[in-house]
PDB file of C-alpha atoms in Angstrom:
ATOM      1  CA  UNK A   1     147.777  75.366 168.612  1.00  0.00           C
ATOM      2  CA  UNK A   2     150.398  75.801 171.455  1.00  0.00           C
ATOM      3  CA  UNK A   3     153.370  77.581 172.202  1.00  0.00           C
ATOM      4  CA  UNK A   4     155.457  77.699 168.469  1.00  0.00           C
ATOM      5  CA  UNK A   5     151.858  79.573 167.431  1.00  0.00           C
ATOM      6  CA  UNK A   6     151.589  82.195 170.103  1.00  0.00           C
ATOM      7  CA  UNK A   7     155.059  83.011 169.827  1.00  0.00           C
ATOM      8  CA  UNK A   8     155.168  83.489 166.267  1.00  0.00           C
ATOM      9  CA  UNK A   9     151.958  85.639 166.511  1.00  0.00           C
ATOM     10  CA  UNK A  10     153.266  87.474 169.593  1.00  0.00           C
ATOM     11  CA  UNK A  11     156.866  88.517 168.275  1.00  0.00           C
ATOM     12  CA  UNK A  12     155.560  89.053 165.309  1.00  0.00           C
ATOM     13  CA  UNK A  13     152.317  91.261 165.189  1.00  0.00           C
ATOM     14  CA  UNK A  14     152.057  91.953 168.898  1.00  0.00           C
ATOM     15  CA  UNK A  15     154.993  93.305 170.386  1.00  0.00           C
ATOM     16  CA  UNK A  16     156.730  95.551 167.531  1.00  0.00           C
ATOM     17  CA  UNK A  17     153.108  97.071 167.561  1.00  0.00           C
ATOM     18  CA  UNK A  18     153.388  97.559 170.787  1.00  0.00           C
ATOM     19  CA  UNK A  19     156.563  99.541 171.283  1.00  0.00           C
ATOM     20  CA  UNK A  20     155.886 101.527 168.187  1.00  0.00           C
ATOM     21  CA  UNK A  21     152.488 102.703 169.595  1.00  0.00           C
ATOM     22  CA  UNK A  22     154.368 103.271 173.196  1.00  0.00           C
ATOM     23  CA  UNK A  23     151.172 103.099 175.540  1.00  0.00           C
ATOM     24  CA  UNK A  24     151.188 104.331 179.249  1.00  0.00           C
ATOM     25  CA  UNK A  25     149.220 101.942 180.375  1.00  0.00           C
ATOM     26  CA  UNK A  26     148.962  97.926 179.368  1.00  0.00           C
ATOM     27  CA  UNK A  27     145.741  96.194 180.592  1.00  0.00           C
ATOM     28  CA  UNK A  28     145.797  92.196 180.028  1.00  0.00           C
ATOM     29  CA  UNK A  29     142.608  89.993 179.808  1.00  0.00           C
ATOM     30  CA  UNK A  30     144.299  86.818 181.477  1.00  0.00           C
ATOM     31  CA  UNK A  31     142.035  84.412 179.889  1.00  0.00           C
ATOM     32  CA  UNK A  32     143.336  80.790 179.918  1.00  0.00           C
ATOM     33  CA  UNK A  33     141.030  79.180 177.946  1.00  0.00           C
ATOM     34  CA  UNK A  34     143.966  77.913 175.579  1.00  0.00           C
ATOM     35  CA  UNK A  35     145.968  76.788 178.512  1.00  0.00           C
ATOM     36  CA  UNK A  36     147.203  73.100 178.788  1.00  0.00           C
ATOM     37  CA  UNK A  37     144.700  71.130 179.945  1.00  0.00           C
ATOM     38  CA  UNK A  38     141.866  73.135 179.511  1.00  0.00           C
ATOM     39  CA  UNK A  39     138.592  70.416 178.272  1.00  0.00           C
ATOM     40  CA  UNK A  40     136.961  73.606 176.002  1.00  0.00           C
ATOM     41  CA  UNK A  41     139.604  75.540 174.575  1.00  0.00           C
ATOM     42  CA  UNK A  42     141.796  72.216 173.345  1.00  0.00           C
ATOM     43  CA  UNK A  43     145.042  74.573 172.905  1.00  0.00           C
ATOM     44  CA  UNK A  44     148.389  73.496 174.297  1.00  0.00           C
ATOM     45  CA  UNK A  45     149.875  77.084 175.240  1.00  0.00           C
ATOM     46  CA  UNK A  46     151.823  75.876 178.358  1.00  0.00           C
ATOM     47  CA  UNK A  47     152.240  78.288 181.948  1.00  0.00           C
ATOM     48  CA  UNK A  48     155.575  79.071 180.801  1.00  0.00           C
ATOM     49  CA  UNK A  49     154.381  80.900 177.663  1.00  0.00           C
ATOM     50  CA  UNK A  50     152.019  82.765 180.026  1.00  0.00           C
ATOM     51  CA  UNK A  51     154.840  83.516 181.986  1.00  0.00           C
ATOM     52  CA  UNK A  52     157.081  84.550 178.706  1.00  0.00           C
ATOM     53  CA  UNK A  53     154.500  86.617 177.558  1.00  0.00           C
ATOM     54  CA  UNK A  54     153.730  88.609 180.839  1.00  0.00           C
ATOM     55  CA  UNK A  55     157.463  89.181 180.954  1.00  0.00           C
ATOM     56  CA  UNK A  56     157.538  90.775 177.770  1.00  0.00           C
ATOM     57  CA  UNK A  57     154.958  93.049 178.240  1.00  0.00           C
ATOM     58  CA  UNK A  58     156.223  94.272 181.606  1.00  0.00           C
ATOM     59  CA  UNK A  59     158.698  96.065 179.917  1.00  0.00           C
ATOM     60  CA  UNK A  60     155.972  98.539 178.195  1.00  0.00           C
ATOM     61  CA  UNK A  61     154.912 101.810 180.226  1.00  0.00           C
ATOM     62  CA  UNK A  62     157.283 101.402 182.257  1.00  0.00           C
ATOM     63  CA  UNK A  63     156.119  98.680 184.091  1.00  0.00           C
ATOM     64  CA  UNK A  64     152.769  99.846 184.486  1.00  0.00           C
ATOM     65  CA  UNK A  65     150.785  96.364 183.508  1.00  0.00           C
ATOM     66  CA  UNK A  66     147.794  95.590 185.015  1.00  0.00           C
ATOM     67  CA  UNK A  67     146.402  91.010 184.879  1.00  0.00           C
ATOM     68  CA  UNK A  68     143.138  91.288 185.028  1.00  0.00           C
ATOM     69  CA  UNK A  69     141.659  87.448 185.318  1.00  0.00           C
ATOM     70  CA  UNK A  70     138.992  86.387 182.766  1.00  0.00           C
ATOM     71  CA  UNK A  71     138.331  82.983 181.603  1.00  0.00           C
ATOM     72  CA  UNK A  72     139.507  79.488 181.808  1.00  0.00           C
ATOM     73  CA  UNK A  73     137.860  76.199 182.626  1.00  0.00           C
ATOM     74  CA  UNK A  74     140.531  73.871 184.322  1.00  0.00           C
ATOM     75  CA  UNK A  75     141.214  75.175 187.443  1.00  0.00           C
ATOM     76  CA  UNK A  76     144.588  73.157 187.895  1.00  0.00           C
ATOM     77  CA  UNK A  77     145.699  75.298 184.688  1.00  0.00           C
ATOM     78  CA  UNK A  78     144.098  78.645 185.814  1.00  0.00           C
ATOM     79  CA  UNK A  79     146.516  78.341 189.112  1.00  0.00           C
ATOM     80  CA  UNK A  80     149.448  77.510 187.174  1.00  0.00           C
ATOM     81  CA  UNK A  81     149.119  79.760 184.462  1.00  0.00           C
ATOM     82  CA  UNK A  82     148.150  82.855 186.841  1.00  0.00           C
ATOM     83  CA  UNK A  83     151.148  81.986 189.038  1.00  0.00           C
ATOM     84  CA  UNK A  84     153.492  82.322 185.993  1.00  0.00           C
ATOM     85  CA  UNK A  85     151.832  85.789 185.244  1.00  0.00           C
ATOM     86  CA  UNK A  86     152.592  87.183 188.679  1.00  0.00           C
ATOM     87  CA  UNK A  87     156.116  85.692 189.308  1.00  0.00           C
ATOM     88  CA  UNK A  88     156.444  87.799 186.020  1.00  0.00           C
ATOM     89  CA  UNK A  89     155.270  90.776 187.627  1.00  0.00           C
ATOM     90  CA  UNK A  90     157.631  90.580 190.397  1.00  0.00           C
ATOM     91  CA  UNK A  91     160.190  89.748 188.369  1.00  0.00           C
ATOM     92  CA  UNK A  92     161.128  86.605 189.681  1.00  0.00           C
ATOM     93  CA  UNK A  93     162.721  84.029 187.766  1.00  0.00           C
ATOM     94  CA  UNK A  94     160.768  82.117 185.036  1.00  0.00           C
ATOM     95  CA  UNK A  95     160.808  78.598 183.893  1.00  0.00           C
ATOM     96  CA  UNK A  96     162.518  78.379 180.495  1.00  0.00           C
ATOM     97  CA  UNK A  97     160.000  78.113 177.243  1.00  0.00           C
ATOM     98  CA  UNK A  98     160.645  74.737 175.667  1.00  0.00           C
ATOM     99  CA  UNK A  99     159.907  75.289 172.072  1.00  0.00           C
ATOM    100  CA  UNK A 100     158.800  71.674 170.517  1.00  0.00           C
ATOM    101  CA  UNK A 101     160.829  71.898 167.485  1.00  0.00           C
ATOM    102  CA  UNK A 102     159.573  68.424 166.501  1.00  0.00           C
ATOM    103  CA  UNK A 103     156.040  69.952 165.863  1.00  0.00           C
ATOM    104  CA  UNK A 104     155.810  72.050 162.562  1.00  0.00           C
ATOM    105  CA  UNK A 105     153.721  75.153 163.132  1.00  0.00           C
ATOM    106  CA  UNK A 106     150.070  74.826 161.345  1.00  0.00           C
ATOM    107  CA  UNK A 107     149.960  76.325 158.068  1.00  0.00           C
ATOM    108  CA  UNK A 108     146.588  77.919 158.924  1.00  0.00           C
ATOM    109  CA  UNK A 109     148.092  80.030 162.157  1.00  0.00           C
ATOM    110  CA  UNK A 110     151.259  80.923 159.585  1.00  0.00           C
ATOM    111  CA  UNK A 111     148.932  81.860 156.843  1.00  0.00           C
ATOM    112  CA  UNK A 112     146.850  84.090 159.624  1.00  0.00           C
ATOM    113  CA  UNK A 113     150.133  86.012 160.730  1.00  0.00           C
ATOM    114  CA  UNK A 114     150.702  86.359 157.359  1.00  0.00           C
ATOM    115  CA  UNK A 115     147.503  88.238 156.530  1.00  0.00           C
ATOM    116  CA  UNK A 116     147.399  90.265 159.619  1.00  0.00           C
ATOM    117  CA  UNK A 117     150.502  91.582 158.827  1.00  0.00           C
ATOM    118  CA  UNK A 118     149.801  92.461 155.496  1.00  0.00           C
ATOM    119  CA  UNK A 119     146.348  94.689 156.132  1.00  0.00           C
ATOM    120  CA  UNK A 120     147.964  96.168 159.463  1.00  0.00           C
ATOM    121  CA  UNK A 121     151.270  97.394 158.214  1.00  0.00           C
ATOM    122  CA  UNK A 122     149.476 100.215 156.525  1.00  0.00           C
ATOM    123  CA  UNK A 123     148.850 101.651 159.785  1.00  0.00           C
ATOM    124  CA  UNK A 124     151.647 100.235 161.483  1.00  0.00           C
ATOM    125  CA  UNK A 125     155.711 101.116 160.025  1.00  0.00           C
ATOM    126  CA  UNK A 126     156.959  97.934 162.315  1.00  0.00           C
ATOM    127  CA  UNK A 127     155.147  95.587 159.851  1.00  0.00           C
ATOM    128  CA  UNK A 128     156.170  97.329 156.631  1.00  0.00           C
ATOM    129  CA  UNK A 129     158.724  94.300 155.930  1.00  0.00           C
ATOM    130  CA  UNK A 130     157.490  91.986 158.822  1.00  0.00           C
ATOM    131  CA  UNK A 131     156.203  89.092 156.161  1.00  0.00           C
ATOM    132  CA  UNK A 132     159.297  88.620 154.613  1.00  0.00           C
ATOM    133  CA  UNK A 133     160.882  87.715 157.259  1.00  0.00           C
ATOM    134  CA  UNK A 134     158.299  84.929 157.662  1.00  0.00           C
ATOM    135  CA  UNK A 135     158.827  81.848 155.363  1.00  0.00           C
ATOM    136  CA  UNK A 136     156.375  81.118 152.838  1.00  0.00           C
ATOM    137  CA  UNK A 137     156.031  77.442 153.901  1.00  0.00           C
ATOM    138  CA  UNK A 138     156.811  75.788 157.409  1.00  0.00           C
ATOM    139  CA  UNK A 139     158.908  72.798 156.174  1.00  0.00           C
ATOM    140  CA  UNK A 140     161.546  75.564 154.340  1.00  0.00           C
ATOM    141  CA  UNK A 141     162.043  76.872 150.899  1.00  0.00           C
ATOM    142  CA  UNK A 142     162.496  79.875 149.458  1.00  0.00           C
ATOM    143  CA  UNK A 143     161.037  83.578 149.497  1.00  0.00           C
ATOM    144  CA  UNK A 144     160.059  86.162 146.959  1.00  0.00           C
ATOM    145  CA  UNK A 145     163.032  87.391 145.624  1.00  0.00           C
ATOM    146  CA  UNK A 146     164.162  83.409 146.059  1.00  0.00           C
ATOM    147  CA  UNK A 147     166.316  84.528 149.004  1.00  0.00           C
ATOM    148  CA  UNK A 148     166.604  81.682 151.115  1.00  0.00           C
ATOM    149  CA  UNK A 149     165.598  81.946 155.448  1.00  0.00           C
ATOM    150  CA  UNK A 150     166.826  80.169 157.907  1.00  0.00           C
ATOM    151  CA  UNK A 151     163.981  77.825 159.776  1.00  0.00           C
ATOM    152  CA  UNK A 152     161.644  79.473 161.998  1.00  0.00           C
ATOM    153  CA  UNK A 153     163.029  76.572 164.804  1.00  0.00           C
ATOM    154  CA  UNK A 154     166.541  78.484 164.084  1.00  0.00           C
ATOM    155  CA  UNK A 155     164.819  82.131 164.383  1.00  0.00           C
ATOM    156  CA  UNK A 156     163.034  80.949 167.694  1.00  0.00           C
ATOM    157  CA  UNK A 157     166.415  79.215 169.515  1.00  0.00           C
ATOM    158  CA  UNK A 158     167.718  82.885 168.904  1.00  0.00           C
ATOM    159  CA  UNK A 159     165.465  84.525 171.274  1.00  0.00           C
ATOM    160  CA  UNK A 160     166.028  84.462 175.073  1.00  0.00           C
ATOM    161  CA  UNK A 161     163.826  83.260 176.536  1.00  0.00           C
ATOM    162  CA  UNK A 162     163.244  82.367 180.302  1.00  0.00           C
ATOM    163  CA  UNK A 163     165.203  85.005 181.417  1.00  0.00           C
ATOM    164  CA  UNK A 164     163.817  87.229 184.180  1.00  0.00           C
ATOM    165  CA  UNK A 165     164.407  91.022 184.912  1.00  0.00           C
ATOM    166  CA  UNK A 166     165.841  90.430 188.191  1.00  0.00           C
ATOM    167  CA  UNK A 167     168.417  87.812 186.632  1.00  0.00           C
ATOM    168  CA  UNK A 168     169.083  90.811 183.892  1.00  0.00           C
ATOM    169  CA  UNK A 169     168.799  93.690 186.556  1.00  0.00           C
ATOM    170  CA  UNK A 170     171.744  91.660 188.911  1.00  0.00           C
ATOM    171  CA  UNK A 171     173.894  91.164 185.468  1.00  0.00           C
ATOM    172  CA  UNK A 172     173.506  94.482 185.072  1.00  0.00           C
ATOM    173  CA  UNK A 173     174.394  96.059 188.271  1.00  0.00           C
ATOM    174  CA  UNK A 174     177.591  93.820 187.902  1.00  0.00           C
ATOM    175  CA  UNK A 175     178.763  95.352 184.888  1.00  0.00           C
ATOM    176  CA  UNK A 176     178.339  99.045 186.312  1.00  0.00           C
ATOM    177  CA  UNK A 177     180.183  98.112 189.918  1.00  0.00           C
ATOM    178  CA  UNK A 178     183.370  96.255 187.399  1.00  0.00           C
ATOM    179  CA  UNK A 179     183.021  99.461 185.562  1.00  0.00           C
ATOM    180  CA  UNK A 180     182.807 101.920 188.527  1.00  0.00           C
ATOM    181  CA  UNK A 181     186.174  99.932 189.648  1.00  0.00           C
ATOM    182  CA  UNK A 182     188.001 100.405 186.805  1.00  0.00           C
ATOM    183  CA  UNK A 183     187.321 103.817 186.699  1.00  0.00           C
ATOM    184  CA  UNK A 184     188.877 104.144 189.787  1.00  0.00           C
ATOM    185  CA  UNK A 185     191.926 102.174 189.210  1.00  0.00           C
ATOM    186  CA  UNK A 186     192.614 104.791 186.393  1.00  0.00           C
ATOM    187  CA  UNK A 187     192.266 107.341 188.515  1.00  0.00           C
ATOM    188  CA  UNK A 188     194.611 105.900 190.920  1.00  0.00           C
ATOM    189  CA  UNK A 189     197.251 105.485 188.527  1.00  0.00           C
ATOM    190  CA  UNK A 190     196.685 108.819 187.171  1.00  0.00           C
ATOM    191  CA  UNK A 191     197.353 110.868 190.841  1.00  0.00           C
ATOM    192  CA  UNK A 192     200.462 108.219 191.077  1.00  0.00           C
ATOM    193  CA  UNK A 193     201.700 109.611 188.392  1.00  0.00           C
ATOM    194  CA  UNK A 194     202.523 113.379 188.776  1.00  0.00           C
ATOM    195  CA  UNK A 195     203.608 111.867 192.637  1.00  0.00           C
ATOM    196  CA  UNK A 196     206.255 109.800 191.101  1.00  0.00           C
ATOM    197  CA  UNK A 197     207.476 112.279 188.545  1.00  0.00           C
ATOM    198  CA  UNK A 198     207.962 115.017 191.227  1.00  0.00           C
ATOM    199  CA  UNK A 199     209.953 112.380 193.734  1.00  0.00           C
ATOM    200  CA  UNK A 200     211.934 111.905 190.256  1.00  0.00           C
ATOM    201  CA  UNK A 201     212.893 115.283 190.203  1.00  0.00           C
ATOM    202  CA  UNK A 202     213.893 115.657 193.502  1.00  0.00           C
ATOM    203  CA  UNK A 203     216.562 112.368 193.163  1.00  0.00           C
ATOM    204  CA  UNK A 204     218.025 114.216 190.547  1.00  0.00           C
ATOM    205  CA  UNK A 205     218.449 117.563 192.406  1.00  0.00           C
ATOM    206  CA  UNK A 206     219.881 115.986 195.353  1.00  0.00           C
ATOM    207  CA  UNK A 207     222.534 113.924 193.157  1.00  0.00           C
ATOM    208  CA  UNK A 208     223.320 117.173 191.167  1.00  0.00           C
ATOM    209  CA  UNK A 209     223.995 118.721 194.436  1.00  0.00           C
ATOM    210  CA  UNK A 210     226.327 115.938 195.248  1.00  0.00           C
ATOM    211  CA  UNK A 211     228.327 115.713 192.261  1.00  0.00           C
ATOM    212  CA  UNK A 212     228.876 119.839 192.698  1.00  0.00           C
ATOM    213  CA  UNK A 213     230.212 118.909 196.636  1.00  0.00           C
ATOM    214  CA  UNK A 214     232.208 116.198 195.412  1.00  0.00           C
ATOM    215  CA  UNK A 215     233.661 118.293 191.938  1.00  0.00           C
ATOM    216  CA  UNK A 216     234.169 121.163 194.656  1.00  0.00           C
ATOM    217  CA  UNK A 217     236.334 119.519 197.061  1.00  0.00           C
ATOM    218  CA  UNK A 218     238.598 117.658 194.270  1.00  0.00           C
ATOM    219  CA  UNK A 219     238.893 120.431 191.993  1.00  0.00           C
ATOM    220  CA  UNK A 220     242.589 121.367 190.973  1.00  0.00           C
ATOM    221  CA  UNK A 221     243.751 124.868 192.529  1.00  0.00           C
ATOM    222  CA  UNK A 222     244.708 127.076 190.257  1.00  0.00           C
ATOM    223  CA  UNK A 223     247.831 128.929 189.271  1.00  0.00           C
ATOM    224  CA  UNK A 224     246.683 132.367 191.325  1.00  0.00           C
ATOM    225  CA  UNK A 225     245.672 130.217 194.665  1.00  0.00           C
ATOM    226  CA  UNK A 226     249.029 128.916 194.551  1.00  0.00           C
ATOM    227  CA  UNK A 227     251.007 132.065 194.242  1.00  0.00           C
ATOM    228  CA  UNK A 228     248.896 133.368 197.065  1.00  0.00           C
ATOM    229  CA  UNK A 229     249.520 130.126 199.597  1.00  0.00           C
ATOM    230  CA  UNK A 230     253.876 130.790 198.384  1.00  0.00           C
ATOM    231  CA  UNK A 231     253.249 134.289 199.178  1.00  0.00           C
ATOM    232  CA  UNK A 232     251.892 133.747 202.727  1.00  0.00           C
ATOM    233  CA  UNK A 233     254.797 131.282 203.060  1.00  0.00           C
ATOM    234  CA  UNK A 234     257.920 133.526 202.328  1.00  0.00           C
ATOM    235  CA  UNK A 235     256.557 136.524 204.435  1.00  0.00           C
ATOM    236  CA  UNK A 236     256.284 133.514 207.908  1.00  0.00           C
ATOM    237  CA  UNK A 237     259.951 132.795 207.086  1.00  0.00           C
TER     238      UNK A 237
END
């Protein structure tokens, strides 16, 4: 057993039970017994998938996760696997999980999701369709209904993995400061707006105002002005 195992358990069974049960507090018995390297446990569940899963389950109760250390036998693995679990704490960045897509996932740990699945999702709604998404035999096929899945190596290269809060946490402070910016360049253009209409307005007042000057001085005299200016003529002569 090794990481393809506890992922497929974990994703599967552990984590849409716990965000549908929402707790306030998440207590963790670090054990490492099925860490690499251990001479008892003979798993292969590498520090990185410590790491992965720590990370996962920091997002519950709003952080509030408490690692409380428990077994292990290998103390090489112990450090490496604990270190994982606290740089996942802090949110500092994580090695990426390596799924060995080479190795086929045992039938018996697929068979035991299976079955937990199918006398918890009584209790639990998340697990009310969880098995079909599972496929009913490692190597491919078919399930009921004989609609056809994708492989589980596909389903697991989907996930992101590796990726640590504070590299999500920068990405998304980025996106709010691009969209703080834009906001303001709209409202720049907006207040330009009504500025440049009014200056509009103003052109065209002053050039109506010149065009009266300029009809006003060329206009033609008319027939009454004239006998007046003939009048004023004949009475100086």
């Amino acid at each position: 057993m090794g990481d393809s195992e506890y992922l497929l358990a974990f994703q599967n069974i552990v984590i849409p039970i716990a965000y549908e049960f929402q707790p306030q507090l998440v207590l963790v018995s670090a054990g490492f017994d099925a860490a690499v390297g251990d001479p008892l446990g003979g798993y292969r569940v590498t520090p990185a998938m410590y790491g992965y899963m720590t990370h996962q389950l920091s997002a519950l109760a709003e952080g509030r996760v408490v690692v409380a250390l428990e077994g292990g036998y290998n103390l090489s693995s112990i450090s490496d696997c604990a270190t994982q679990c606290a740089r996942a704490l802090l949110g500092d960045p994580l090695p990426a999980l390596l799924v060995d897509q080479d190795r086929a996932i045992r039938d018996s740990a697929l068979q035991t999701v299976r079955d937990v699945i199918r006398e918890q999702r009584q209790f639990w709604q998340c697990l009310a369709g969880q098995d079909k998404v599972l496929p009913l035999e490692v190597d491919g096929g078919e399930v009921d209904d004989g609609v056809e899945l994708a492989g589980l190596e596909d389903q697991l290269d989907q996930l992101s993995l590796g990726t640590s809060r504070s590299v999500v946490r920068s990405q998304l402070v980025k996106q709010m400061e691009a969209t703080g910016q834009a906001k303001k360049d709209n409202e720049v253009t907006v207040n330009i707006a009504p500025a440049a209409t009014e200056r509009d307005d103003q052109e065209n007042a002053c050039k109506d105002s010149k065009e009266t000057t300029i009809t006003g001085l060329t206009e033609v005299p008319s027939e009454d002005t004239k006998s007046t200016v003939d009048s004023q003529l004949d009475s100086h002569t």
